[in-house]
Coordinates of C-alpha atoms and ligand atoms in Angstrom, one line a residue:
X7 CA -61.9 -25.2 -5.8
X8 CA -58.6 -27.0 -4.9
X9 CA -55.4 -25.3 -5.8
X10 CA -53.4 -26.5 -8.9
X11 CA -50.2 -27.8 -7.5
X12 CA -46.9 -27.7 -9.1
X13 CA -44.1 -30.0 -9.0
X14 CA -40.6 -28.4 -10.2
X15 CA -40.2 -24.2 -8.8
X16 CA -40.9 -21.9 -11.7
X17 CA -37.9 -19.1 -11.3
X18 CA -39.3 -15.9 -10.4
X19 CA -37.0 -12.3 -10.8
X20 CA -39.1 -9.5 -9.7
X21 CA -38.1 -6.3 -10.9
X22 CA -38.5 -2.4 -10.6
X23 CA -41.4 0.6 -10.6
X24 CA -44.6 0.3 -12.1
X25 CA -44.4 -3.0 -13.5
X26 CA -43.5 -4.4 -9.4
X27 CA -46.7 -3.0 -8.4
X28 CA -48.4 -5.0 -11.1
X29 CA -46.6 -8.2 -10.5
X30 CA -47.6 -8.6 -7.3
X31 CA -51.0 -7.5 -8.0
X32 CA -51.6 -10.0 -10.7
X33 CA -50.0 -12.4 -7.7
X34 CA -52.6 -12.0 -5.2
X35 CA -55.6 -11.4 -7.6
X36 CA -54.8 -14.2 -10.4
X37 CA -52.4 -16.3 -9.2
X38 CA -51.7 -17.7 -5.6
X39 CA -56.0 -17.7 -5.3
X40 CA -55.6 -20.9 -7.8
X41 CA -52.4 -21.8 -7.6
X42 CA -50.4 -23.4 -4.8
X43 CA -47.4 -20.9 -6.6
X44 CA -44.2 -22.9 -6.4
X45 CA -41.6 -20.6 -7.2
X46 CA -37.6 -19.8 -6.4
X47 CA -37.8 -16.0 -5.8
X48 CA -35.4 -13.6 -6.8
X49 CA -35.0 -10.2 -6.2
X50 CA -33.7 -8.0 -9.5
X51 CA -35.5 -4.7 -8.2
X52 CA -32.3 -2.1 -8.2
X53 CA -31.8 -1.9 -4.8
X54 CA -31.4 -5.5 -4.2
X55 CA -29.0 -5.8 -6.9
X56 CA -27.2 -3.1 -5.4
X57 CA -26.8 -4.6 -2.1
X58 CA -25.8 -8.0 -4.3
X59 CA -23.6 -6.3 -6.5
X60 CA -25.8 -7.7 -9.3
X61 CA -24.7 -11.3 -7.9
X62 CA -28.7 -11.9 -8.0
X63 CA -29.2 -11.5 -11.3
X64 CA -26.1 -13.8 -11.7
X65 CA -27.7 -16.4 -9.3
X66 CA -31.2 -16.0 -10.9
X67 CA -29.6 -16.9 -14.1
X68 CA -28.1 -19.7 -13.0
X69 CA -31.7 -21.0 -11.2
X70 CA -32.9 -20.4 -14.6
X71 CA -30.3 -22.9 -16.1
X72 CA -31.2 -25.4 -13.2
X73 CA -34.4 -25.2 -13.7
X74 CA -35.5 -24.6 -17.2
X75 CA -38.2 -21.7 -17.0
X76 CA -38.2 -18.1 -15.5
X77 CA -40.6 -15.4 -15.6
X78 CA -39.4 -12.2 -15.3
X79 CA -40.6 -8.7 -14.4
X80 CA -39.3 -5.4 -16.5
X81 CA -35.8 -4.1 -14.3
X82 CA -34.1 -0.3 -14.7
X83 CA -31.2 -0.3 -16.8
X84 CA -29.4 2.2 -14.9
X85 CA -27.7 5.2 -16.7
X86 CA -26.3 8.2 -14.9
X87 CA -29.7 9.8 -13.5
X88 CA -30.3 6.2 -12.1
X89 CA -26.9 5.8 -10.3
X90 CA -28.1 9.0 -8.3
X91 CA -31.9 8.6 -8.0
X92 CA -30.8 5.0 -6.0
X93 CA -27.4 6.1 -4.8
X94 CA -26.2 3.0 -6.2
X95 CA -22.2 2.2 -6.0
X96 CA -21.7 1.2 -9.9
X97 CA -23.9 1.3 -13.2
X98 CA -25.0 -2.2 -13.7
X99 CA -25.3 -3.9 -16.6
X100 CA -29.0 -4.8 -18.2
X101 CA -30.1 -7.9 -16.8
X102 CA -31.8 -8.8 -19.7
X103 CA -27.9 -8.7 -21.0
X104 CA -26.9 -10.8 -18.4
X105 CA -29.1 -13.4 -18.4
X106 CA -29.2 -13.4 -22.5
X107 CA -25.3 -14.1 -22.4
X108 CA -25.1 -16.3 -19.7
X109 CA -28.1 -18.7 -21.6
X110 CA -26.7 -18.3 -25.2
X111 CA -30.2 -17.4 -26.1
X112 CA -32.8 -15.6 -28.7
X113 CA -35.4 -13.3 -28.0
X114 CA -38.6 -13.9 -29.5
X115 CA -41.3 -11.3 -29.8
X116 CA -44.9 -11.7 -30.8
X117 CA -48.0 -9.3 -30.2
X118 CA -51.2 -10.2 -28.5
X119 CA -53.9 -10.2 -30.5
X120 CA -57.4 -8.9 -29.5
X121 CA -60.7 -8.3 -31.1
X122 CA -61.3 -4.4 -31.2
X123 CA -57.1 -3.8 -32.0
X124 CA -56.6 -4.2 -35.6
X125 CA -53.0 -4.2 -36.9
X126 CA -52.7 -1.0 -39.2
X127 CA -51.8 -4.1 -41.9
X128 CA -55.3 -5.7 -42.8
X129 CA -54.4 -8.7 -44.3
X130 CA -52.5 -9.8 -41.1
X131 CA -54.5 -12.1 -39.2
X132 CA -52.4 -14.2 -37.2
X133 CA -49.4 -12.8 -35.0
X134 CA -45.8 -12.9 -36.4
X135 CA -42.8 -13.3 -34.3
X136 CA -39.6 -11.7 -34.7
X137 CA -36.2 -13.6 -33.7
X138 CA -33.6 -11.2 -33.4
X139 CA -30.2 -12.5 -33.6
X140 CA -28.2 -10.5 -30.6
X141 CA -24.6 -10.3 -31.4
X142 CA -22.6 -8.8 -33.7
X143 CA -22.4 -7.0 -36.9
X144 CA -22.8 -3.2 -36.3
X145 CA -23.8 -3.3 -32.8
X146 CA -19.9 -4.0 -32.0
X147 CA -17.8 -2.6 -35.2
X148 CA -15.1 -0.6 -34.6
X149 CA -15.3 2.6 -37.0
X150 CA -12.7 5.7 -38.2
X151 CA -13.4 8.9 -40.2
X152 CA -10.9 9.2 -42.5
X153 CA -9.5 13.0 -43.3
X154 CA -7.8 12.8 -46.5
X155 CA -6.0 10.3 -49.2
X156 CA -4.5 7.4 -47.9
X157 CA -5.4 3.2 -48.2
X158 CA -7.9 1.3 -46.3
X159 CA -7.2 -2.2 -45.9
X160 CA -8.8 -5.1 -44.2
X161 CA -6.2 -6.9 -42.5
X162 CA -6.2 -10.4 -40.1
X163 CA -3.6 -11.7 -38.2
X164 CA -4.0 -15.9 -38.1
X165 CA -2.8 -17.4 -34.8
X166 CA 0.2 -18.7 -36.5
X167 CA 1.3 -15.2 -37.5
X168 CA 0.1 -15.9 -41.1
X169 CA -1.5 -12.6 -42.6
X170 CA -4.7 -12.1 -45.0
X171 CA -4.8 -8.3 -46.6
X172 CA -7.5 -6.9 -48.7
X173 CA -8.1 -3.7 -49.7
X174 CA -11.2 -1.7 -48.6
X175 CA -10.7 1.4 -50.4
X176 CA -7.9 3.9 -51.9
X177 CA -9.7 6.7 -50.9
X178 CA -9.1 10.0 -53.0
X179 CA -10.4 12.6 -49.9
X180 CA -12.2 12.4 -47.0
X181 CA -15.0 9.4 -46.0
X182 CA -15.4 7.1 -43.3
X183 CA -14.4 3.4 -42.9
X184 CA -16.5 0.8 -40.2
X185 CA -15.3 -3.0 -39.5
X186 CA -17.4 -5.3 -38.0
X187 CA -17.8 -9.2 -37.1
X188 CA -19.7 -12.0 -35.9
X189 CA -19.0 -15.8 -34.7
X190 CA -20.3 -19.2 -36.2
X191 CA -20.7 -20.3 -32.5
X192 CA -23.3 -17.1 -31.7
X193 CA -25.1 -17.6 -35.7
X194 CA -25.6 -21.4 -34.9
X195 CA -26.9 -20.7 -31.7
X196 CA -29.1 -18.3 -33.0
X197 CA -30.5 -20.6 -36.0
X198 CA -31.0 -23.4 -33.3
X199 CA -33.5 -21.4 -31.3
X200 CA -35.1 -20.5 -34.1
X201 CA -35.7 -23.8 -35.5
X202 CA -36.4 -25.0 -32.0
X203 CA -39.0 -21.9 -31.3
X204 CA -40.6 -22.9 -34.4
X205 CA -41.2 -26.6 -33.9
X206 CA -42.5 -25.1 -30.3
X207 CA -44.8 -23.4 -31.9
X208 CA -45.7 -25.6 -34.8
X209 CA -44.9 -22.5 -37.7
X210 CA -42.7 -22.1 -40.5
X211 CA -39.9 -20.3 -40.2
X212 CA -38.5 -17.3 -42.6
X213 CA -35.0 -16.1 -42.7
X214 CA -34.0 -13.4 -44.6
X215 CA -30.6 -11.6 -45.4
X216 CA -28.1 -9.8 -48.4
X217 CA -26.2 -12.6 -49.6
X218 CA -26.3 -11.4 -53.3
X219 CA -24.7 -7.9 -52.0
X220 CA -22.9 -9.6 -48.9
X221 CA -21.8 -13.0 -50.4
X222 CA -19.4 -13.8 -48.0
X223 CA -20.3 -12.2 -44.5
X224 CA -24.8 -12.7 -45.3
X225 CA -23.7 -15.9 -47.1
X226 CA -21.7 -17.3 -44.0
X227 CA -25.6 -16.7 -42.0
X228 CA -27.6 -18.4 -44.4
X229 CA -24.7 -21.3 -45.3
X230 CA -25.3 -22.4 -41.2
X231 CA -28.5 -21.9 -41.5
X232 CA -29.4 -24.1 -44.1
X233 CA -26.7 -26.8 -42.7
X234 CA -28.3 -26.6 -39.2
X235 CA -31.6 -27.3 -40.8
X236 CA -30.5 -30.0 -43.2
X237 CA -28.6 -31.7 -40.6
X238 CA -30.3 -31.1 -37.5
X239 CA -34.3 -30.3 -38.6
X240 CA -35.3 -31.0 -41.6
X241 CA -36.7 -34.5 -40.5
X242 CA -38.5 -33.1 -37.6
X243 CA -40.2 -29.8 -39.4
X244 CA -41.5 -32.2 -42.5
X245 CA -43.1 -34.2 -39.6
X246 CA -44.5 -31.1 -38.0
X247 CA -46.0 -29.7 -41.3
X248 CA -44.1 -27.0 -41.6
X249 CA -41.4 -25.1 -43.7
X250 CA -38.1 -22.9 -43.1
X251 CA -36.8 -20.8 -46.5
X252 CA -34.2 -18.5 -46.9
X253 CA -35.1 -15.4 -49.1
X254 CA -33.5 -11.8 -49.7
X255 CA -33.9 -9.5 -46.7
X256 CA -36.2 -7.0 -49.3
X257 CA -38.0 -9.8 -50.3
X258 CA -38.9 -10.8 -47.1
X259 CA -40.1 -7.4 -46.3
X260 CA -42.4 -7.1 -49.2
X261 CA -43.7 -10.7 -48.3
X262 CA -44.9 -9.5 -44.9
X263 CA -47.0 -6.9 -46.4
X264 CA -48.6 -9.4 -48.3
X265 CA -48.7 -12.0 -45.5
X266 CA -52.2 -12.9 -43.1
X267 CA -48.8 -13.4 -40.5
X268 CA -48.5 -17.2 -38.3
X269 CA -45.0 -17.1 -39.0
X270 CA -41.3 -16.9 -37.3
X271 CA -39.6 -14.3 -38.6
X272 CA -35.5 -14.7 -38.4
X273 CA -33.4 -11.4 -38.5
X274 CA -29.6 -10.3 -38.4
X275 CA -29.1 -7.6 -35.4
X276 CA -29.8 -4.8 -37.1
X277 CA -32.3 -6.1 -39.4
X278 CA -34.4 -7.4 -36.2
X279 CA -33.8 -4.2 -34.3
X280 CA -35.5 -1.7 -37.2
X281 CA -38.5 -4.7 -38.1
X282 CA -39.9 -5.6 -34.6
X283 CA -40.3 -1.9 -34.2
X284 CA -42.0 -1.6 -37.6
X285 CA -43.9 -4.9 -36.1
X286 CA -44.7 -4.2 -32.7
X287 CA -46.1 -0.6 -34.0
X288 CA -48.4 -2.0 -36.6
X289 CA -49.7 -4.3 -34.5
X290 CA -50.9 -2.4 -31.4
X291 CA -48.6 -1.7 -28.7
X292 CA -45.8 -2.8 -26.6
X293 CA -47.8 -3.4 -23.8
X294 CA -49.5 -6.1 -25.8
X295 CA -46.4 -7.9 -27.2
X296 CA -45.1 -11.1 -25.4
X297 CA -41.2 -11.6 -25.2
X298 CA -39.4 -15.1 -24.6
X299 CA -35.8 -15.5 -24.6
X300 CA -35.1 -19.1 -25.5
X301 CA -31.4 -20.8 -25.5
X302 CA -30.5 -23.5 -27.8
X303 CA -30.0 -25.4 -24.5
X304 CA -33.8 -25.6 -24.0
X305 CA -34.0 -22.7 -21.2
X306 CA -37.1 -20.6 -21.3
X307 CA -37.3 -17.0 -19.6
X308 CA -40.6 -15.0 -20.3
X309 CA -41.0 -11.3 -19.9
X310 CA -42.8 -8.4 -20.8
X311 CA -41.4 -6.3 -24.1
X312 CA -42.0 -3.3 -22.0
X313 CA -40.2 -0.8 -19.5
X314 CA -41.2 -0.4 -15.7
X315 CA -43.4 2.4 -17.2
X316 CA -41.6 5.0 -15.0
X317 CA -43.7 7.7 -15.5
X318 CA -47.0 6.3 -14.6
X319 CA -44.6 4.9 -11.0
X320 CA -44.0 8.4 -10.2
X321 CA -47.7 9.2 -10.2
X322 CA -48.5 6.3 -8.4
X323 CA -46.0 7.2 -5.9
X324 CA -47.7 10.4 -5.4
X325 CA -51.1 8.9 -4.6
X326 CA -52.6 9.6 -8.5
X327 CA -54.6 6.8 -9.9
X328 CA -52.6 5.3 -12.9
X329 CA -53.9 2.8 -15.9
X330 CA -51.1 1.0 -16.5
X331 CA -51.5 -2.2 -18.7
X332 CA -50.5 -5.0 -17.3
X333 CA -51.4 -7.5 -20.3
X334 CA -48.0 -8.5 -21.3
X335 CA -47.0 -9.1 -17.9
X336 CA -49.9 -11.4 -17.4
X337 CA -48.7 -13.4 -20.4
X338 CA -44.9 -13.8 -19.1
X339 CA -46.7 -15.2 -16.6
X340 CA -49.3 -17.5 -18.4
X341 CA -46.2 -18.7 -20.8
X342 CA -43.7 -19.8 -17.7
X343 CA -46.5 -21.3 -16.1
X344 CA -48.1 -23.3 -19.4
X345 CA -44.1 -23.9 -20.3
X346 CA -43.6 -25.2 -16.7
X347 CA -46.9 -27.4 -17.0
X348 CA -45.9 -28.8 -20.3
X349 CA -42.4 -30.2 -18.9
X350 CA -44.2 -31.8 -16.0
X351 CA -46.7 -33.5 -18.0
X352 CA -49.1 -30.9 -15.6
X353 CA -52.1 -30.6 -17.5
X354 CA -54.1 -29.2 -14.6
X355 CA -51.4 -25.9 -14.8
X356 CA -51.5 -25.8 -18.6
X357 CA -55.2 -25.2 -18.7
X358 CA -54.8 -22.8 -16.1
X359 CA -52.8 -20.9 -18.1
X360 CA -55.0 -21.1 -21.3
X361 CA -57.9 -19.9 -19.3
X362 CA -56.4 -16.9 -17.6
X363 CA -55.2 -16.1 -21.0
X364 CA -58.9 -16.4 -22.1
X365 CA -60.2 -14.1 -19.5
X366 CA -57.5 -11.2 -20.2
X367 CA -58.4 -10.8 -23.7
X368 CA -62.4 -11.3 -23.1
X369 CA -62.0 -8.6 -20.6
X370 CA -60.5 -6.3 -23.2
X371 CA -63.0 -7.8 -25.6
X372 CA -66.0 -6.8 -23.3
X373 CA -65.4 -3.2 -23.6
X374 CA -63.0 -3.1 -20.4
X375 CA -59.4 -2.1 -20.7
X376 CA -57.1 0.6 -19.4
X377 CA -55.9 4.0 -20.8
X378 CA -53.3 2.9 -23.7
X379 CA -55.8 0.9 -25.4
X380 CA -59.0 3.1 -25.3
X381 CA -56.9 5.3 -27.5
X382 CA -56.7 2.2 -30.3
X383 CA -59.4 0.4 -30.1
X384 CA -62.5 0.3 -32.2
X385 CA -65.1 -1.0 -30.0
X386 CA -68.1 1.0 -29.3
X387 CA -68.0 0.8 -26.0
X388 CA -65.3 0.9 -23.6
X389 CA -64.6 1.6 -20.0
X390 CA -61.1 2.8 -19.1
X391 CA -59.8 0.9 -15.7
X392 CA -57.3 1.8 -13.2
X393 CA -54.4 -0.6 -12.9
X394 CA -55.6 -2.2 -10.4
X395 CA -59.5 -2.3 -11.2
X396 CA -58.9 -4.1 -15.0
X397 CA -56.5 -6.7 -13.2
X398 CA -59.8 -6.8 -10.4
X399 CA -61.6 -7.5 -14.0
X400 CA -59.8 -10.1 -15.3
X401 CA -60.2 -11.8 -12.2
X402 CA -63.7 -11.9 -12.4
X403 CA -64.2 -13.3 -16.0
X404 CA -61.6 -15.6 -14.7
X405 CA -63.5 -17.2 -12.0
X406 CA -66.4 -17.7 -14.0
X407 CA -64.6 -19.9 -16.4
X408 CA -62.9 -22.1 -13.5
Ligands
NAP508 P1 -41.3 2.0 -20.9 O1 -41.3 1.6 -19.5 O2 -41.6 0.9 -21.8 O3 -42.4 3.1 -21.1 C1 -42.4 4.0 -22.2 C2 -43.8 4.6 -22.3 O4 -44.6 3.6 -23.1 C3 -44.5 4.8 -21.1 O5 -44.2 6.1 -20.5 C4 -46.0 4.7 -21.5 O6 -46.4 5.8 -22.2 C5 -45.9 3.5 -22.5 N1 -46.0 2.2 -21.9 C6 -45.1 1.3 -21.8 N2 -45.6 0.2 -21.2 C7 -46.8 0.5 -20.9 C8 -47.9 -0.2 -20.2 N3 -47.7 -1.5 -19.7 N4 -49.1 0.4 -20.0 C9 -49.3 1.6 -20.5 N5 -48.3 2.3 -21.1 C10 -47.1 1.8 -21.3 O7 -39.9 2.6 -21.4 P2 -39.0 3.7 -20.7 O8 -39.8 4.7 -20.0 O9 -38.1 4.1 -21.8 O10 -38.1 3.0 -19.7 C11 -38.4 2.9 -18.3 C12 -37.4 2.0 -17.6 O11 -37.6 0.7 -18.1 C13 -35.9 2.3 -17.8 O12 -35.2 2.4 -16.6 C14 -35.4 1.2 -18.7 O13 -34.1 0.9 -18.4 C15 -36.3 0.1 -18.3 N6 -36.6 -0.9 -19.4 C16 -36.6 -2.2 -19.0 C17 -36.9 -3.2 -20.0 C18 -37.0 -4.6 -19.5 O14 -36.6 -4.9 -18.4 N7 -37.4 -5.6 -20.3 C19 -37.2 -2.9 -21.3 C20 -37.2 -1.5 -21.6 C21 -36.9 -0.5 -20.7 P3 -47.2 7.1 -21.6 O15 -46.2 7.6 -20.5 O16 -47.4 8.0 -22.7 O17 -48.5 6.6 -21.0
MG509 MG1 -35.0 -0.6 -31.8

């Protein structure tokens, strides 16, 4: 078979640990044997960013930008026992921070959905994705515990010196008092991506927050909102087929219950940090959740919702035989690549990318799958595979269907 070539260089940020080991296998075994791979590397394990001093995860932000899709591989966040374990000379920032604030954009998060892996739900059929807006709100409020009687206020000083008071609370003893914020530019950003993930996708879109408790700071989200999609999408999602609504945050939860799923689901910070847990959990596992960050520009980075699965590294580095899943890093890759093929009119690389899919999940379907799942999955028989022997698997359902 000839390989599929590709025209424009998909941006590729390799990363750290366990999940390095399984991007280059899934390289060698499912990749570069059918694909003339056309990538811009880059580099984000921790000790190149070290030598950079993170400029590569600066420069593979800006490839991103150039070129409109990434794929990237899970990276360490490094905290104290990190700074010492790589003798590293500061504590960098995430990179999935960096890149998120350098493109503007939304992280989307969907699970994988497999015969054999039911969601604890029953009536969810289809997956449901969860936008999380990123900025803001409690996540950077400034907050005071307050020891006795006194007078809260809430006070802001205009530009031009003018000044708005209103009072928060005469408290009679002691309490606590928190102040937080967010910007129109970041909440119209955010409802862009979302309306723009959901065309992508062709589903409606749900967005759910406490205006009736919050009228002023919940109804600022869901006034832009609802002029974004008036003015900017209405036309397009009525010629789509689908819908967006806005509904109360606790109605919203009580609709998913209720829900077969095949939705976006559109959440404030905090709202989106305490439901994609509730999600992802229900559904399976984070090993078998995809994760795309997409900017309102139109750039695309696909990941894996995962960690670099540090513990299963250490016994690989120690010569133990690990099972580490290495589904959702198969389907950053399958989404660059089908994302890629879609912008080059490369229909060759977008089948490619359906089909490998294909083959991952009739692997797991077959009975074959490594250690994480064969503790939640129903089939009657099942075989649990090394790292390396499922991806070894998947390659061979895979080259029957090419
Ligand atoms: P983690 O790597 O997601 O792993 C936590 C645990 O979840 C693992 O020990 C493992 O459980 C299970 N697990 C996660 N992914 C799995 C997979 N693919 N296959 C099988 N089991 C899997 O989270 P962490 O240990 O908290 O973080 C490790 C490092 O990852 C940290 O340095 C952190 O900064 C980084 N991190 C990076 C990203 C990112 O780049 N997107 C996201 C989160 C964390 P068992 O050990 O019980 O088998
Ligand atoms: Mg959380």
């Amino acid at each position: 078979m000839e390989k599929i070539k590709m025209t424009t260089p998909l941006v590729e940020m390799d990363g750290d640990e366990m999940t390095r080991i399984i991007w280059q296998a899934i390289k060698d075994e499912l990749l570069t044997p059918f694909v003339d791979l056309n990538t811009e590397y880059y580099d984000l394990g921790l000790k190149h960013r070290d030598e950079t001093n993170d400029q590569v995860t600066i420069d593979a932000a800006n490839a991103n930008m150039k070129y409109g899709v990434s794929v990237k591989c899970a990276t360490i966040t490094p905290n104290k026992a990190r700074v010492e374990e790589y003798g590293l000379k500061a504590m960098y920032k995430s990179p999935n921070g960096t890149i998120r604030s350098m493109l503007d954009g939304t992280v989307f998060r969907a699970p994988i959905l497999v015969k054999g892996i039911d969601p604890v739900v029953s009536c969810w059929k289809k997956p449901i994705t969860v936008a999380r807006h990123a900025y803001g709100d409690v996540y950077k409020a400034t907050e005071m515990k307050v020891d006795g009687p006194g007078k809260a206020e809430l006070v802001f000083t205009a530009a031009d010196g003018t000044v708005t008071r209103k009072t928060i609370m005469e408290f009679k003893g002691p309490g606590v008092l928190q102040g937080m914020h967010n910007l129109d530019a970041s909440i119209e950003s955010f409802a862009r991506s979302c309306f723009a993930y959901a065309l992508d996708l062709k589903q409606d879109l749900w967005f759910g927050a406490k205006d009736t408790i919050s009228k002023i700071y919940d109804g600022n989200f869901r006034a832009i909102f609802e002029r974004i999609y008036e003015e900017e999408y209405m036309a397009a999602f009525q010629e789509a087929g689908i819908t967006f609504f806005y509904t109360l945050i606790d109605d919203i939860v009580a609709r998913i219950m209720k829900s077969e799923g095949g939705f976006v689901l559109a959440l404030k910070n905090y709202d989106g940090d305490v439901q994609s847990d509730m999600l992802s959990s229900a559904f399976g596992s984070l090993a078998m959740m995809t994760s795309i960050l997409v900017s309102p520009h139109g750039y695309f980075e696909y990941e894996a919702a995962h960690g670099t699965v540090q513990r299963h590294y250490y016994k690989h580095l120690v010569g133990e035989e690990t099972s580490t899943n290495s589904v959702a890093t198969i389907f950053a890759w399958t989404g660059a690549l089908r994302k890629r093929g879609e912008l080059d009119g490369n229909e060759a690389l977008v089948d490619f990318a359906g089909k490998l899919e294909k083959a991952t999940l009739d692997t797991i379907e077959s009975g074959k799958m490594t250690g994480d799942l064969i503790r939640i999955c129903n089939l009657p028989h099942k075989e649990k595979l090394s790292t390396h022997g499922f991806i070894k698997a998947v390659r061979a359902t895979l080259e029957k269907s090419l």
